[in-house]
Short mmCIF file of C-alpha atoms and ligand atoms in Angstrom, two decimals:
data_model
loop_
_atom_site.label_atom_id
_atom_site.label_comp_id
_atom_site.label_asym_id
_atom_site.label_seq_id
_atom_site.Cartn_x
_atom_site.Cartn_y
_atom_site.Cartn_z
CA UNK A 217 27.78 -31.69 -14.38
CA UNK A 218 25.08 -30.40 -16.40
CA UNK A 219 25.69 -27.59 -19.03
CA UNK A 220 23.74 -25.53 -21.52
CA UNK A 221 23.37 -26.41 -24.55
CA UNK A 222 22.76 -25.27 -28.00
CA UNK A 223 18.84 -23.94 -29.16
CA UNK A 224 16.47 -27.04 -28.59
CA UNK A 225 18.87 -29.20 -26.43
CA UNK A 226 17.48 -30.45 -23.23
CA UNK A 227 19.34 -27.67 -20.79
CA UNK A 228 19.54 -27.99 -17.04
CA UNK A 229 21.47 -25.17 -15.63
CA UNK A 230 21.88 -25.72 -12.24
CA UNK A 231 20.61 -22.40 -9.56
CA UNK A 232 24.39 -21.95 -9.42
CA UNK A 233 23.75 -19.78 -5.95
CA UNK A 234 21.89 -22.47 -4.17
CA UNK A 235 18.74 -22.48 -2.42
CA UNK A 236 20.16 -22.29 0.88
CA UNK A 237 18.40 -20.27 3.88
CA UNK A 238 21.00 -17.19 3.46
CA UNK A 239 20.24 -17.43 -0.41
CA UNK A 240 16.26 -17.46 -0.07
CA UNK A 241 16.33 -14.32 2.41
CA UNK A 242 19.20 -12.60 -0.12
CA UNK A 243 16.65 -13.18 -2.29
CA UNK A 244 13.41 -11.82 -0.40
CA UNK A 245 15.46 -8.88 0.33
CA UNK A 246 16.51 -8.15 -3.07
CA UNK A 247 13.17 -8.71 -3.85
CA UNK A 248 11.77 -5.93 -1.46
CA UNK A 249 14.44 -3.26 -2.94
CA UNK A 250 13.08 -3.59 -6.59
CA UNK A 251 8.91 -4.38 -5.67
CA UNK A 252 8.11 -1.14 -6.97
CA UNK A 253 10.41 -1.60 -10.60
CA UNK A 254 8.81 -5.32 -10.45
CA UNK A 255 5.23 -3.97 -10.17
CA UNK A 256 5.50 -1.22 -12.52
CA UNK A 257 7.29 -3.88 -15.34
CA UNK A 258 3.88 -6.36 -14.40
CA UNK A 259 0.89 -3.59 -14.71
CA UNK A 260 2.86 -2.46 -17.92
CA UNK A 261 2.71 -5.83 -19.13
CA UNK A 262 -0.94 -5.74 -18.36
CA UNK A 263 -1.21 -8.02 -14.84
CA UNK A 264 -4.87 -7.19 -13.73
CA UNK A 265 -7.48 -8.39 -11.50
CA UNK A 266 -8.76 -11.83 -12.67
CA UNK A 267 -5.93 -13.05 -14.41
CA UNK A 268 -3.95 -16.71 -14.17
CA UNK A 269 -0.31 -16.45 -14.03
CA UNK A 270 2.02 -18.83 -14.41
CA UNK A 271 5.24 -17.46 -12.44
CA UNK A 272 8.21 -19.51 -13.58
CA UNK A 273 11.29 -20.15 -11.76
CA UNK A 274 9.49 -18.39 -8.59
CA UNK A 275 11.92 -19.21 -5.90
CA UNK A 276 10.82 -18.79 -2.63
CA UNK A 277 7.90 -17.00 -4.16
CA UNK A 278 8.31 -13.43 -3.65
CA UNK A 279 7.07 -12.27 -7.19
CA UNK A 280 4.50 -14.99 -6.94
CA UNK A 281 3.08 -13.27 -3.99
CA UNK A 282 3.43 -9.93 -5.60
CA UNK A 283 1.64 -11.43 -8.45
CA UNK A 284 -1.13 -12.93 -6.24
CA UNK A 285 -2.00 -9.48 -5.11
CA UNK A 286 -2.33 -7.79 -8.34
CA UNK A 287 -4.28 -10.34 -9.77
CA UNK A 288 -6.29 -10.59 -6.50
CA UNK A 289 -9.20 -13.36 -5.11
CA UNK A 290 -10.61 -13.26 -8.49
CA UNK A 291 -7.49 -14.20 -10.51
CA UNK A 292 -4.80 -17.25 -9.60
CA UNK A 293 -1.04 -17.66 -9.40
CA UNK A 294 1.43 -20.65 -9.58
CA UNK A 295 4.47 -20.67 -9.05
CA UNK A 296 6.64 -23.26 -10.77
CA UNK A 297 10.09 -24.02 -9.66
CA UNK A 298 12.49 -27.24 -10.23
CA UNK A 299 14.49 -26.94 -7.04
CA UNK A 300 12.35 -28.49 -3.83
CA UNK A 301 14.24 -26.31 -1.23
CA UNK A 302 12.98 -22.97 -2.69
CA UNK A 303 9.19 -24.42 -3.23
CA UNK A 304 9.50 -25.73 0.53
CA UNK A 305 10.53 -21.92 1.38
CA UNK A 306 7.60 -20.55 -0.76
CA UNK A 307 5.08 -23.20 0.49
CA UNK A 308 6.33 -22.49 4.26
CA UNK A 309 6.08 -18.77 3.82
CA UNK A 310 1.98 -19.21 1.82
CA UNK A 311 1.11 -21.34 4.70
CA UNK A 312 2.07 -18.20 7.13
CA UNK A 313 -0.58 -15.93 5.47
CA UNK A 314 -3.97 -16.22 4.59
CA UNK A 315 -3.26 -16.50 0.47
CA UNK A 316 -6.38 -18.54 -1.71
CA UNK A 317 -5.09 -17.72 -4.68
CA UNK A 318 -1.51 -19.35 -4.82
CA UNK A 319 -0.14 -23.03 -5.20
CA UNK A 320 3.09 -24.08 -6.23
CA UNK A 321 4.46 -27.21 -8.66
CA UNK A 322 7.89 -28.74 -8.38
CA UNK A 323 9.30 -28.86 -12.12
CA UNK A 324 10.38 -27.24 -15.21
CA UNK A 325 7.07 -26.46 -16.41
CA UNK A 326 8.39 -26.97 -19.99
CA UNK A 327 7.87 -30.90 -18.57
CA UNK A 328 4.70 -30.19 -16.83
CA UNK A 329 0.55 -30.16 -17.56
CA UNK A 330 -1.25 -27.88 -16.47
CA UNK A 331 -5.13 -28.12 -16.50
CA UNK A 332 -5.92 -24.84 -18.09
CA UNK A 333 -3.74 -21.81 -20.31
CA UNK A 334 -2.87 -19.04 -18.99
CA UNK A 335 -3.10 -15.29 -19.48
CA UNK A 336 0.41 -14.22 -18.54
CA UNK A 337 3.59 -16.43 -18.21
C1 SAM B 459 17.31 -16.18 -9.14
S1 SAM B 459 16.09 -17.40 -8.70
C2 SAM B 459 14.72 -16.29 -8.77
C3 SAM B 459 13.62 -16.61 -7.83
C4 SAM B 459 12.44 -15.66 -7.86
N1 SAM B 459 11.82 -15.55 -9.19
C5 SAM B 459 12.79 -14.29 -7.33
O1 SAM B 459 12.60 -13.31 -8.05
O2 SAM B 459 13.23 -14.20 -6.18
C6 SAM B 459 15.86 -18.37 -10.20
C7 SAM B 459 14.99 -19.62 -9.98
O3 SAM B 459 14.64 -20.20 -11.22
C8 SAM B 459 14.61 -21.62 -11.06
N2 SAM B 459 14.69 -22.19 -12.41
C9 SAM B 459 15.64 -21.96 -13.36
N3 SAM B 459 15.34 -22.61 -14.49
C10 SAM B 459 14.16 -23.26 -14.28
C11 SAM B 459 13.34 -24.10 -15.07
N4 SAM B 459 13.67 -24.39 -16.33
N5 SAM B 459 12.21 -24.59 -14.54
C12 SAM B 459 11.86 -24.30 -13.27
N6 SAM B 459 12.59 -23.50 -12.45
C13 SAM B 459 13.74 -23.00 -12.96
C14 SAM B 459 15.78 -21.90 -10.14
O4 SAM B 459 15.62 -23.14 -9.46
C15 SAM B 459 15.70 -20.68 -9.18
O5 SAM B 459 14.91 -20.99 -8.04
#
């Protein structure tokens, strides 16, 4: 078993309630209880139109799709998660809507490139 470690150690936590289906619509519901506290914490954090967000540990995606309204066709989100069942959840639930301005990568993104910076993490 994994476990944290001290500032600067290489710390894998695992998602201790699992990704399974129950878990990733707990989620989406809790999610749809606090969309308007999460919105109001992102525009006061200064998410606008145009803007490339890296969303990290996005689960099944629901603040990345939050996120990929705000920042609208103009602006881009991705979502970064290290556990494949939640991306295949968030990938299965982008492909159900018509969403340009979303993709998702599979990894810490402390261990991942990314082509260009971004304006909010
Ligand atoms: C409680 S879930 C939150 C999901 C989503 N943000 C939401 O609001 O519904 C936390 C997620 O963070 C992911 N996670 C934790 N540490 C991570 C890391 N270092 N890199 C990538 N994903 C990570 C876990 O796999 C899990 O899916």
């Amino acid at each position: 078993m994994e476990v944290a470690g001290g500032a600067g150690a290489d710390v894998h936590v695992p998602y201790i309630l699992v990704h399974s289906d129950r878990e990733i619509r707990r989620l989406s519901h809790q999610a749809d209880i606090i969309n308007p506290i999460t919105r109001r914490i992102l525009l006061s954090a200064g998410m606008s139109p145009g803007m490339r967000v890296l969303d990290v540990g996005c689960g099944a995606g629901d603040v990345t799709f939050l996120v990929s309204e705000m920042v609208g066709s103009e602006g881009q989100v991705i979502g970064a998660d290290r556990a494949p069942a939640a991306l295949a959840a968030a990938e299965r639930r982008a492909a159900a809507h018509p969403i340009q301005n979303v993709s998702f990568r599979e990894g810490d993104p402390a261990a991942l490139s990314f082509d260009r910076p971004f304006d909010a993490v």
